[in-house]
C-alpha positions as CSV (number, residue, x, y, z in Angstrom):
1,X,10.7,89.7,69.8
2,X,14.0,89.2,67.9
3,X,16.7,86.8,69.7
4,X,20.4,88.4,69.6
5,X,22.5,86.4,67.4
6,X,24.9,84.3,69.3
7,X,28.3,82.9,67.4
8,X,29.5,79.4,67.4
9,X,31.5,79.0,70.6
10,X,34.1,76.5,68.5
11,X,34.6,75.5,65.1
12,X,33.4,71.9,64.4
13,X,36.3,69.2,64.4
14,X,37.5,68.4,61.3
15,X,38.3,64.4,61.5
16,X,39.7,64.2,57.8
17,X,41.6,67.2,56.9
18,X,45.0,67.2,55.6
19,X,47.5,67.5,58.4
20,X,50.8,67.8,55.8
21,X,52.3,69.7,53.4
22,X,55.8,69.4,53.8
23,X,56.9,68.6,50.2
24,X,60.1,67.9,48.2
25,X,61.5,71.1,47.8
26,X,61.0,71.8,51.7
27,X,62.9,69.2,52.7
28,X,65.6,69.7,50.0
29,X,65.5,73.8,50.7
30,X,66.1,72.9,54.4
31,X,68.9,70.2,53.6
32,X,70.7,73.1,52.0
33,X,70.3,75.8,54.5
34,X,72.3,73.5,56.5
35,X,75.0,73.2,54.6
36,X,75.2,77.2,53.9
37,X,75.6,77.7,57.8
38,X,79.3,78.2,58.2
39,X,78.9,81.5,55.7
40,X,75.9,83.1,57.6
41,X,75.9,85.8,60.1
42,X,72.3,86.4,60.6
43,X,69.3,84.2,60.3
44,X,65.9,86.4,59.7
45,X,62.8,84.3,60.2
46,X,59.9,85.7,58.9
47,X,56.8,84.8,60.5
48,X,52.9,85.9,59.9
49,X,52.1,88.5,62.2
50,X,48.3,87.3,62.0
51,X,49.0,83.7,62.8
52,X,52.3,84.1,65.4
53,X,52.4,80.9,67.1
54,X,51.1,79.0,64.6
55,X,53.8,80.3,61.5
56,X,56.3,79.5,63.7
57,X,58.3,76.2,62.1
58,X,60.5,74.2,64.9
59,X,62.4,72.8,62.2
60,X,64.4,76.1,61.9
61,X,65.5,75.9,65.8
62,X,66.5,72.4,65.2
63,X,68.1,72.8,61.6
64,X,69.7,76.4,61.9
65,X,70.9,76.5,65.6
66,X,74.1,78.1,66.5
67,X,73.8,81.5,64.4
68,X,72.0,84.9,65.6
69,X,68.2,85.0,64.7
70,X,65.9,87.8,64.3
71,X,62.1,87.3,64.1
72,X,60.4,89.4,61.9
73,X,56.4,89.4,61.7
74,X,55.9,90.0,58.5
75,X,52.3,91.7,57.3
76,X,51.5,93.3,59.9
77,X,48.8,95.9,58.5
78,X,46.9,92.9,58.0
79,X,46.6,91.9,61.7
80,X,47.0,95.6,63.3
81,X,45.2,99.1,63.5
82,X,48.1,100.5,65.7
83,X,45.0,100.1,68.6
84,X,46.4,100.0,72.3
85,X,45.2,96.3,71.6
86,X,47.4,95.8,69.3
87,X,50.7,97.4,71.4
88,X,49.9,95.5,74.0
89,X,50.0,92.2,72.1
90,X,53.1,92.6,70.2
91,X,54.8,93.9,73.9
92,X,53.7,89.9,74.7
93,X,55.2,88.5,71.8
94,X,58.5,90.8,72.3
95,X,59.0,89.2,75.6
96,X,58.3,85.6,74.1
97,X,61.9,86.3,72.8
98,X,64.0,88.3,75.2
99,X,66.6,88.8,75.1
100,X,66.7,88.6,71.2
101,X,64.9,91.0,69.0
102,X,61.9,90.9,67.3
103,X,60.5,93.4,64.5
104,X,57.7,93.9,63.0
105,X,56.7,94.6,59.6
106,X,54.7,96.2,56.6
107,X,56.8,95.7,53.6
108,X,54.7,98.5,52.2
109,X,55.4,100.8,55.0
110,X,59.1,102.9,54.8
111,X,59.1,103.4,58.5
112,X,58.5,99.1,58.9
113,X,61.3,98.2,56.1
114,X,63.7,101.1,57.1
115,X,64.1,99.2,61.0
116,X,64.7,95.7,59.2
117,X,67.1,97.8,57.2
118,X,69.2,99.1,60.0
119,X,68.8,96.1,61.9
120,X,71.1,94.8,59.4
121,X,73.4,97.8,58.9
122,X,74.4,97.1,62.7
123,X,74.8,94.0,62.7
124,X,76.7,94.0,59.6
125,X,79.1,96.5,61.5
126,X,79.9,94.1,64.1
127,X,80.7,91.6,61.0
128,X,84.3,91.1,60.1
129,X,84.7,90.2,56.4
130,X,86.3,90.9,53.1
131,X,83.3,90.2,51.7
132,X,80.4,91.3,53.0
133,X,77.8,90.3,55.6
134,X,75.5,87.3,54.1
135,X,71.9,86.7,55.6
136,X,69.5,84.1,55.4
137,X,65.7,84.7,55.1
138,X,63.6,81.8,56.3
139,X,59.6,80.7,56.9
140,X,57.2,78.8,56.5
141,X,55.6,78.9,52.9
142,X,53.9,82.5,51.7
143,X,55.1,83.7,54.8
144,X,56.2,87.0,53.0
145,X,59.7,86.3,52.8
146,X,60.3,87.6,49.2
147,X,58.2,90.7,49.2
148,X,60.2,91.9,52.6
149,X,63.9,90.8,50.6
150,X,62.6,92.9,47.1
151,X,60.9,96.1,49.9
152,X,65.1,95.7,51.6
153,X,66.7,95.9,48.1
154,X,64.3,98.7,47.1
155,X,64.9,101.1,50.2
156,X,68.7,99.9,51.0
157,X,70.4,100.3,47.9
158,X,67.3,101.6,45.2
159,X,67.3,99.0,43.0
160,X,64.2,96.9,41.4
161,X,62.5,93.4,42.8
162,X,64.9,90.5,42.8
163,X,62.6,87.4,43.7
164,X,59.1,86.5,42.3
165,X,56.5,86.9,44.5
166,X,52.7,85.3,44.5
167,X,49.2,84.4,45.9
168,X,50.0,80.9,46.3
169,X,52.7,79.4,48.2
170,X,55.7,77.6,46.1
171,X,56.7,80.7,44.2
172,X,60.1,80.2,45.5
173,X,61.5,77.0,45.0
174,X,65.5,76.9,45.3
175,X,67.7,79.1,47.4
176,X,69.1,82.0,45.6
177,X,72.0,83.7,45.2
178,X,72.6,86.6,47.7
179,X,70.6,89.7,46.5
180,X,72.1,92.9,47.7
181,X,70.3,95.1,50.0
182,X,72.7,97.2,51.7
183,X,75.4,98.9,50.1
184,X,79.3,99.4,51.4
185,X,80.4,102.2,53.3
186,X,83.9,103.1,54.0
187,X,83.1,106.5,56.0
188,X,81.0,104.8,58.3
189,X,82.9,101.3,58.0
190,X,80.2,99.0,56.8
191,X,80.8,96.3,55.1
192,X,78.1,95.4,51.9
193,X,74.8,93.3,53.2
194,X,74.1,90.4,51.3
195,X,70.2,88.3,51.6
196,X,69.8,84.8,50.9
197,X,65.8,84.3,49.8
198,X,64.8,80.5,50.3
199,X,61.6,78.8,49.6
200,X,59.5,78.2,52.2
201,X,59.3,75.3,54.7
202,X,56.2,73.7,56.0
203,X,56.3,71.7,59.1
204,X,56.5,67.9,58.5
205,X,52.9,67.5,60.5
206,X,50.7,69.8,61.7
207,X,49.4,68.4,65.1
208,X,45.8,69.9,65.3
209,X,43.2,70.4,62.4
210,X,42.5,74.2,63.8
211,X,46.1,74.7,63.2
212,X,46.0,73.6,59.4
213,X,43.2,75.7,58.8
214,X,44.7,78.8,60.0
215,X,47.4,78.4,57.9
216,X,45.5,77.6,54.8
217,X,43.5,80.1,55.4
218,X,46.8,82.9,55.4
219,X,47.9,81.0,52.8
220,X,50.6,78.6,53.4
221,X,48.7,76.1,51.9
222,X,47.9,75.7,48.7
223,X,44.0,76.5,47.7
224,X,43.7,72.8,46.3
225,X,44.0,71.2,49.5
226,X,41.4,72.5,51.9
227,X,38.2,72.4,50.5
228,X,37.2,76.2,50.3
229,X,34.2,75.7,51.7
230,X,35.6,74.5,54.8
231,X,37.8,76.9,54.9
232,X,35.3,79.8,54.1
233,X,33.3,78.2,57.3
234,X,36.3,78.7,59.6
235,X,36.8,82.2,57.9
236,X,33.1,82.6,58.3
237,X,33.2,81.4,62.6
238,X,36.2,84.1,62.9
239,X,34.4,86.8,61.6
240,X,31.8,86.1,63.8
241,X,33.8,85.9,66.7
242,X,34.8,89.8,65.7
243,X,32.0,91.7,63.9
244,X,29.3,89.7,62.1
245,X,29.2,93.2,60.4
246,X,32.1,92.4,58.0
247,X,29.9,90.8,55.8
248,X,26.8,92.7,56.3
249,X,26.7,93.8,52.5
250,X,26.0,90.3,51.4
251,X,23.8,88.8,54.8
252,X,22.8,89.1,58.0
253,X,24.5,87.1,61.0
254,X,24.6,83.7,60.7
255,X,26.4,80.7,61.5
256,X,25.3,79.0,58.3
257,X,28.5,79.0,55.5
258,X,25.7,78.0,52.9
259,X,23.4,80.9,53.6
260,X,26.3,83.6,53.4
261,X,28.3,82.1,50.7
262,X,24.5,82.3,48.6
263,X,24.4,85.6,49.4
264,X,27.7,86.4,48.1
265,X,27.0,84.3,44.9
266,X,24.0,86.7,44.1
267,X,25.5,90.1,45.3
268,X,28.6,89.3,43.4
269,X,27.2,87.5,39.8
270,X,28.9,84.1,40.5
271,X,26.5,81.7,39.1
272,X,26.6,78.8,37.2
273,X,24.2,78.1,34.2
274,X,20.7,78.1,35.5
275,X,21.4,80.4,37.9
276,X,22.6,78.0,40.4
277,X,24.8,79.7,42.8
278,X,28.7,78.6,42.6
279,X,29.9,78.0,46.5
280,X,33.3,77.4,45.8
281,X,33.8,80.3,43.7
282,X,32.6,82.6,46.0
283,X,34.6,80.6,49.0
284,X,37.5,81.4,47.0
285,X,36.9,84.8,46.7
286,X,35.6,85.7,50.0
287,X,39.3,83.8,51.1
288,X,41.3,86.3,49.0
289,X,39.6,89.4,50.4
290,X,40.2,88.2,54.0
291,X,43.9,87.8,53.0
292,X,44.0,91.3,51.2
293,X,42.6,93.1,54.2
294,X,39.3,93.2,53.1
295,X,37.4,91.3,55.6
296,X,38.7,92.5,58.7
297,X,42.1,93.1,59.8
298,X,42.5,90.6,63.3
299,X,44.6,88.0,64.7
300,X,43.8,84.5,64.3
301,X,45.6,83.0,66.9
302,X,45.3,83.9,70.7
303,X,48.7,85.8,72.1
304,X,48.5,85.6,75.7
305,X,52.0,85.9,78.1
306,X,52.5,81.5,78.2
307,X,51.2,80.9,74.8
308,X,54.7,80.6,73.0
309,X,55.6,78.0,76.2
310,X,52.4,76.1,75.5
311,X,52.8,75.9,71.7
312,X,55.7,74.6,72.2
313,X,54.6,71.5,74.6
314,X,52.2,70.9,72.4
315,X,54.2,70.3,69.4
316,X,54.4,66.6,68.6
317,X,55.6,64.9,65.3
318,X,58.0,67.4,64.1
319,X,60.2,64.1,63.0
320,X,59.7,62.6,59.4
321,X,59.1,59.3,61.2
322,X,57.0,61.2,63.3
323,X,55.4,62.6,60.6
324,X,54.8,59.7,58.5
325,X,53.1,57.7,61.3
326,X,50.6,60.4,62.0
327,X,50.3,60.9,58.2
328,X,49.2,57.6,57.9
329,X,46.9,57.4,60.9
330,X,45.0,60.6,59.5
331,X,44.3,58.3,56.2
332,X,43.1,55.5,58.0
333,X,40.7,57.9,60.1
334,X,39.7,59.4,56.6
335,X,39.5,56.0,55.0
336,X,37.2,55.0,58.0
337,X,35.1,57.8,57.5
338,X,34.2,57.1,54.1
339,X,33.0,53.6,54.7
340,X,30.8,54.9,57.3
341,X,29.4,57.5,54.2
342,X,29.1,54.8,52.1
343,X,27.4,52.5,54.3
């Protein structure tokens, strides 16, 4: 008689991963946003729809206080099969913000961009200025920020991509000039929109390993500092947790990275000389198709009614100092853990 397969109930702690990736240009990209305040009438955060407590960056709260803010979770056909499931959880995360609004967003979808679009158009018509409304487009690093500003420019006033976009996070690196994305109009009295596109701001420390992963796993990291295996494990414990089906053309169930990530290696060709099987290649390709919607399209992170209130009492270390303490803790932990190997 066969046993069922049973999934891993939790992913195994992960004592030595990186819990930081706030770099230079962050901290300088967030220095300026500061100063830019005083000439900004709308803040849009962007945050990813599949991840949305964990994309969410206090820094911003902190930093850009004082001006209106409208949170747009951004690709959304990546986490969402219009399912009453997935009403139902974006009706929880509206309410995490009442009474400000909340959007969310395909940047390949009309419909999606159009409601950003005219989100903007009234606001900008409560905006008195002689020279337009200016907005500023923030989140945390391959959030999606660019690809919704070039979708806006594209549909508001029919003109060609503006910012670079990418795979990896860092494509944008210095705040930009304001890219038009809605024209004037003296019929209807609205003033020209302007958007700001910024790079992408990590959060000084990230307080729990599961949380790092998740966002390496979307992205926000760069590939080089997770190893893919580990994150092709946690990839592999989520699509178990869903439908060990979405990898049935390489495997059976299994709870074994190793044994899928062969199977993928010999399905796909991705072997090194002698026929030895490459892991990491085939991690890093199984990583890309979950981000392109080909492994599943889910939520990673749990949206219940108090889970914006409990992400945020969890949050600790949002400070540099804060940050540089733990930072180094983390190293002595993974220092500690190597003399153990070695021993």
């Amino acid at each position: 008689m066969t046993t069922s397969f049973i999934p891993r109930a939790a992913f195994p702690a992960q004592l030595s991963l990186p819990r930081s990736y706030y770099l230079g240009h962050h901290a300088a990209g967030l220095s300026k946003m500061k100063t830019m305040l005083s000439s900004i009438d709308l803040i849009i955060e962007c945050r990813d729809y599949r991840v949305p407590l964990t994309s969410r960056n206090p820094l911003f709260e902190q930093s850009l206080a004082g001006r209106e803010r409208l949170v747009v979770y951004t690709k959304r056909d990546l986490g969402s099969r219009e399912l009453p499931l997935d009403k139902k959880r974006e009706d929880i995360i509206r309410s995490w913000h009442a009474p400000s609004s909340v959007l969310f967003s395909d940047h390949k979808s009309k419909r999606d961009v159009r409601s950003v679009l005219n989100f903007a158009r009234s606001h900008a018509a409560q905006t008195v200025s002689l020279t337009g409304s200016r907005m500023l487009i923030v989140g945390m690093p391959n959030v999606g920020k660019s690809s919704l500003l070039n979708a806006l420019r594209t549909h508001g006033v029919h003109r060609g991509k503006a910012a670079m976009t990418g795979d990896q996070p860092g494509v944008t690196r210095k705040i930009a000039s304001g890219v038009k994305i809605v024209d004037a109009d003296a019929e209807r009295d609205i003033e020209p929109v302007y958007l700001v596109d910024t790079p992408g701001v990590f959060v000084p420390y990230v307080p729990d390993a599961e949380s790092m992963l998740k966002l390496a796993l979307v992205g926000s990291v760069k590939d080089t500092i997770i190893p893919p295996t580990t994150l092709a494990d946690y990839l592999l414990f989520h699509l178990n947790r869903h439908a060990p089906s979405l990898y049935s053309a390489y495997c059976g169930p299994t709870n074994d990275v190793s044994e899928l990530l062969d199977a993928v290696c010999r399905r796909t060709g991705r072997l090194q000389k002698g026929g030895t099987p490459d892991a990491e290649a085939a991690a890093l390709w199984l990583i890309q198709r979950f981000r392109q919607g080909a492994m599943g399209i889910f939520v990673l992170d749990e949206v219940t009614q108090d889970g914006l209130q409990r992400k945020m009492e969890e949050e600790v270390g949002t400070s540099l100092n804060q940050a540089r303490k733990k930072k180094k803790e983390a190293q002595r932990v993974r220092a500690r853990l190597k003399r153990v190997e070695a021993e």
